[in-house]
Amino acid sequence: MILKTFFFKGLTGSLRGFLLIGLMSAALNTAAQSWQQAYNSAVQAYGNGDYQTAYASGEKALSTASSTEQKLYTLKLISATCNESGNFEQGLTYGAEEISLCKTNEVADSVYINSLNTYVNNYLGLERYNEALPYQRELVSLGTKLYPVNDLSLNQYRSDLGYTLLMIEDYDEAIQQLTEASNQLAVIDGGAEDFIYNQLSIGQAY
């Protein structure tokens, strides 16, 4: 069985962009300054790959968050930091709170999909495929609404769904999802590596 390396796609670019938006958009009043300082430190450390500092500063920011927006930005940062550092169990704990907050406050789909992707990736990091599966289906469904059919992220979500189905031995749907993604990845800029993984995985499904 070929073991696929998960690159936790979507975290590096779109998530960092989202976190920087949080940096710029948060109110800088006196009450928010302690949160802002800790959050800024966490974002900077995350960007530098210093996940230990990012986690510590993120926890400090979470303890001083005084609004739903601040709490959501901070949870998003901490769960992503846990994912990048391989602390997947802790990432799921923060991610569950993050997902709940997104749903309770009906955040925009473009915000929710990043939270959902990180949550899925923490499950995948633990190889808990059955638990990841319903969230992966939701991720692909939401991505289909938000992105064009030839979007790289959407087809990476679909590829990972196909790989999960392969791991739980649902071979027919695994082939379907992997093939559908491969048809797009073959012609998408940046899709070559995922295309190769998909072809190898399809070969294992037969």
Short mmCIF file of C-alpha atoms in Angstrom, two decimals:
data_model
loop_
_atom_site.label_atom_id
_atom_site.label_comp_id
_atom_site.label_asym_id
_atom_site.label_seq_id
_atom_site.Cartn_x
_atom_site.Cartn_y
_atom_site.Cartn_z
CA MET A 1 0.00 0.00 0.00
CA ILE A 2 1.36 3.38 -0.98
CA LEU A 3 1.37 5.86 1.86
CA LYS A 4 0.52 9.33 0.67
CA THR A 5 2.28 12.32 2.21
CA PHE A 6 -0.25 14.95 3.15
CA PHE A 7 0.98 18.43 2.41
CA PHE A 8 -1.92 20.02 4.31
CA LYS A 9 -2.82 21.94 1.24
CA GLY A 10 -4.41 25.34 1.57
CA LEU A 11 -2.79 26.20 4.89
CA THR A 12 0.30 28.00 3.67
CA GLY A 13 -1.26 30.45 1.26
CA SER A 14 -4.92 31.10 1.98
CA LEU A 15 -4.70 30.62 5.74
CA ARG A 16 -1.73 32.93 6.15
CA GLY A 17 -3.57 35.50 4.07
CA PHE A 18 -6.61 35.11 6.29
CA LEU A 19 -4.52 35.52 9.43
CA LEU A 20 -2.93 38.67 8.07
CA ILE A 21 -6.39 40.07 7.38
CA GLY A 22 -7.06 39.49 11.06
CA LEU A 23 -3.94 41.44 11.86
CA MET A 24 -5.10 44.42 9.84
CA SER A 25 -8.81 44.38 10.63
CA ALA A 26 -8.87 43.97 14.42
CA ALA A 27 -9.70 47.10 16.37
CA LEU A 28 -6.73 48.69 18.07
CA ASN A 29 -8.58 50.18 21.04
CA THR A 30 -7.12 49.97 24.53
CA ALA A 31 -9.14 46.92 25.51
CA ALA A 32 -7.88 44.97 22.50
CA GLN A 33 -4.21 45.88 22.73
CA SER A 34 -3.14 42.92 24.86
CA TRP A 35 -4.89 40.52 22.49
CA GLN A 36 -3.46 42.28 19.43
CA GLN A 37 0.08 42.14 20.76
CA ALA A 38 -0.11 38.41 21.49
CA TYR A 39 -1.87 37.69 18.20
CA ASN A 40 0.69 39.66 16.19
CA SER A 41 3.48 37.74 17.89
CA ALA A 42 1.78 34.43 17.11
CA VAL A 43 1.23 35.31 13.43
CA GLN A 44 4.84 36.41 13.04
CA ALA A 45 6.13 33.22 14.66
CA TYR A 46 3.82 31.09 12.51
CA GLY A 47 5.10 32.80 9.38
CA ASN A 48 8.67 32.10 10.47
CA GLY A 49 7.94 28.44 11.17
CA ASP A 50 8.48 28.88 14.93
CA TYR A 51 5.43 26.87 15.94
CA GLN A 52 6.33 26.59 19.62
CA THR A 53 6.28 30.38 19.98
CA ALA A 54 3.22 30.65 17.76
CA TYR A 55 1.35 28.19 19.98
CA ALA A 56 2.35 29.92 23.22
CA SER A 57 1.47 33.37 21.90
CA GLY A 58 -1.74 32.02 20.42
CA GLU A 59 -2.84 30.64 23.78
CA LYS A 60 -2.07 34.00 25.38
CA ALA A 61 -4.11 35.75 22.69
CA LEU A 62 -7.00 33.35 23.22
CA SER A 63 -7.04 34.09 26.94
CA THR A 64 -7.38 37.82 26.23
CA ALA A 65 -9.79 37.67 23.28
CA SER A 66 -12.78 39.87 24.02
CA SER A 67 -14.86 39.40 20.88
CA THR A 68 -16.10 36.55 18.72
CA GLU A 69 -13.95 37.79 15.83
CA GLN A 70 -10.80 37.80 17.96
CA LYS A 71 -11.55 34.35 19.32
CA LEU A 72 -12.18 32.93 15.84
CA TYR A 73 -8.97 34.39 14.38
CA THR A 74 -7.02 33.02 17.33
CA LEU A 75 -8.54 29.54 17.23
CA LYS A 76 -7.85 29.40 13.51
CA LEU A 77 -4.22 30.28 14.12
CA ILE A 78 -3.74 27.79 16.96
CA SER A 79 -5.38 24.85 15.17
CA ALA A 80 -3.25 25.55 12.08
CA THR A 81 -0.12 25.81 14.24
CA CYS A 82 -0.90 22.45 15.84
CA ASN A 83 -1.36 20.97 12.39
CA GLU A 84 1.93 22.31 11.05
CA SER A 85 3.82 21.10 14.13
CA GLY A 86 2.28 17.63 14.10
CA ASN A 87 0.29 18.16 17.30
CA PHE A 88 -2.85 16.80 15.65
CA GLU A 89 -4.79 15.80 18.77
CA GLN A 90 -4.50 19.28 20.22
CA GLY A 91 -5.36 20.69 16.81
CA LEU A 92 -8.61 18.74 16.83
CA THR A 93 -9.51 20.12 20.25
CA TYR A 94 -9.06 23.72 19.13
CA GLY A 95 -10.52 22.93 15.72
CA ALA A 96 -13.75 21.57 17.19
CA GLU A 97 -14.24 24.84 19.07
CA GLU A 98 -13.38 26.79 15.93
CA ILE A 99 -15.88 24.85 13.79
CA SER A 100 -18.58 25.30 16.43
CA LEU A 101 -17.93 29.04 16.57
CA CYS A 102 -18.13 29.29 12.79
CA LYS A 103 -21.49 27.53 12.73
CA THR A 104 -22.94 29.40 15.69
CA ASN A 105 -22.07 32.76 14.15
CA GLU A 106 -22.85 31.81 10.55
CA VAL A 107 -19.54 33.04 9.19
CA ALA A 108 -19.01 33.38 5.46
CA ASP A 109 -18.38 30.16 3.57
CA SER A 110 -15.02 31.54 2.42
CA VAL A 111 -13.97 31.75 6.08
CA TYR A 112 -15.54 28.46 7.15
CA ILE A 113 -13.87 26.43 4.41
CA ASN A 114 -10.39 27.29 5.73
CA SER A 115 -11.40 26.20 9.23
CA LEU A 116 -12.90 23.00 7.86
CA ASN A 117 -9.77 22.23 5.83
CA THR A 118 -7.51 22.55 8.87
CA TYR A 119 -9.86 20.39 10.92
CA VAL A 120 -9.83 17.68 8.24
CA ASN A 121 -6.04 17.79 8.01
CA ASN A 122 -5.67 17.19 11.75
CA TYR A 123 -7.82 14.06 11.42
CA LEU A 124 -5.76 12.92 8.45
CA GLY A 125 -2.55 13.51 10.35
CA LEU A 126 -3.78 10.94 12.88
CA GLU A 127 -4.97 8.59 10.11
CA ARG A 128 -8.48 8.73 11.57
CA TYR A 129 -10.05 8.35 8.17
CA ASN A 130 -13.56 7.33 9.16
CA GLU A 131 -13.89 10.39 11.36
CA ALA A 132 -12.43 12.67 8.70
CA LEU A 133 -14.74 11.39 5.97
CA PRO A 134 -17.95 13.37 6.67
CA TYR A 135 -15.96 16.59 7.02
CA GLN A 136 -14.13 15.84 3.78
CA ARG A 137 -17.44 15.36 1.99
CA GLU A 138 -18.59 18.69 3.37
CA LEU A 139 -15.31 20.29 2.28
CA VAL A 140 -15.68 19.06 -1.30
CA SER A 141 -19.34 20.07 -1.39
CA LEU A 142 -18.57 23.57 -0.14
CA GLY A 143 -15.56 23.89 -2.42
CA THR A 144 -17.73 22.96 -5.40
CA LYS A 145 -20.02 25.89 -4.53
CA LEU A 146 -17.20 28.37 -4.01
CA TYR A 147 -14.62 27.48 -6.66
CA PRO A 148 -14.60 26.70 -10.39
CA VAL A 149 -14.28 23.07 -11.44
CA ASN A 150 -10.62 23.56 -12.37
CA ASP A 151 -9.58 25.14 -9.07
CA LEU A 152 -6.45 23.59 -7.55
CA SER A 153 -7.66 23.60 -3.95
CA LEU A 154 -10.99 22.00 -4.85
CA ASN A 155 -9.26 19.17 -6.67
CA GLN A 156 -6.81 18.70 -3.81
CA TYR A 157 -9.77 18.37 -1.44
CA ARG A 158 -11.27 15.81 -3.80
CA SER A 159 -7.96 13.95 -4.08
CA ASP A 160 -7.68 13.68 -0.30
CA LEU A 161 -11.28 12.46 -0.14
CA GLY A 162 -10.40 9.80 -2.68
CA TYR A 163 -7.36 8.76 -0.68
CA THR A 164 -9.42 8.48 2.51
CA LEU A 165 -11.94 6.30 0.67
CA LEU A 166 -9.04 4.15 -0.47
CA MET A 167 -7.82 3.78 3.11
CA ILE A 168 -11.24 2.58 4.28
CA GLU A 169 -11.43 0.22 1.29
CA ASP A 170 -14.32 1.93 -0.51
CA TYR A 171 -12.51 1.34 -3.77
CA ASP A 172 -15.25 2.19 -6.26
CA GLU A 173 -15.85 5.69 -4.94
CA ALA A 174 -12.14 6.18 -4.31
CA ILE A 175 -11.45 5.58 -8.01
CA GLN A 176 -14.31 7.90 -8.96
CA GLN A 177 -13.07 10.79 -6.80
CA LEU A 178 -9.41 10.33 -7.69
CA THR A 179 -10.17 10.10 -11.40
CA GLU A 180 -12.38 13.18 -11.36
CA ALA A 181 -9.68 15.15 -9.56
CA SER A 182 -6.94 13.80 -11.84
CA ASN A 183 -8.78 14.92 -14.96
CA GLN A 184 -8.50 18.49 -13.70
CA LEU A 185 -5.08 18.26 -12.06
CA ALA A 186 -3.55 17.06 -15.32
CA VAL A 187 -4.09 20.52 -16.81
CA ILE A 188 -3.94 22.78 -13.73
CA ASP A 189 -0.79 24.75 -12.99
CA GLY A 190 0.72 23.27 -9.82
CA GLY A 191 -1.31 20.08 -10.06
CA ALA A 192 1.38 17.70 -11.32
CA GLU A 193 2.44 16.29 -7.95
CA ASP A 194 -1.13 15.56 -6.85
CA PHE A 195 -1.85 14.05 -10.26
CA ILE A 196 1.02 11.58 -9.80
CA TYR A 197 -0.14 10.60 -6.30
CA ASN A 198 -3.65 10.09 -7.61
CA GLN A 199 -2.49 7.82 -10.41
CA LEU A 200 -0.51 5.70 -7.95
CA SER A 201 -3.48 5.53 -5.60
CA ILE A 202 -5.85 4.55 -8.43
CA GLY A 203 -3.47 1.74 -9.30
CA GLN A 204 -3.68 0.46 -5.73
CA ALA A 205 -7.49 0.50 -5.81
CA TYR A 206 -7.74 -2.06 -8.63
#
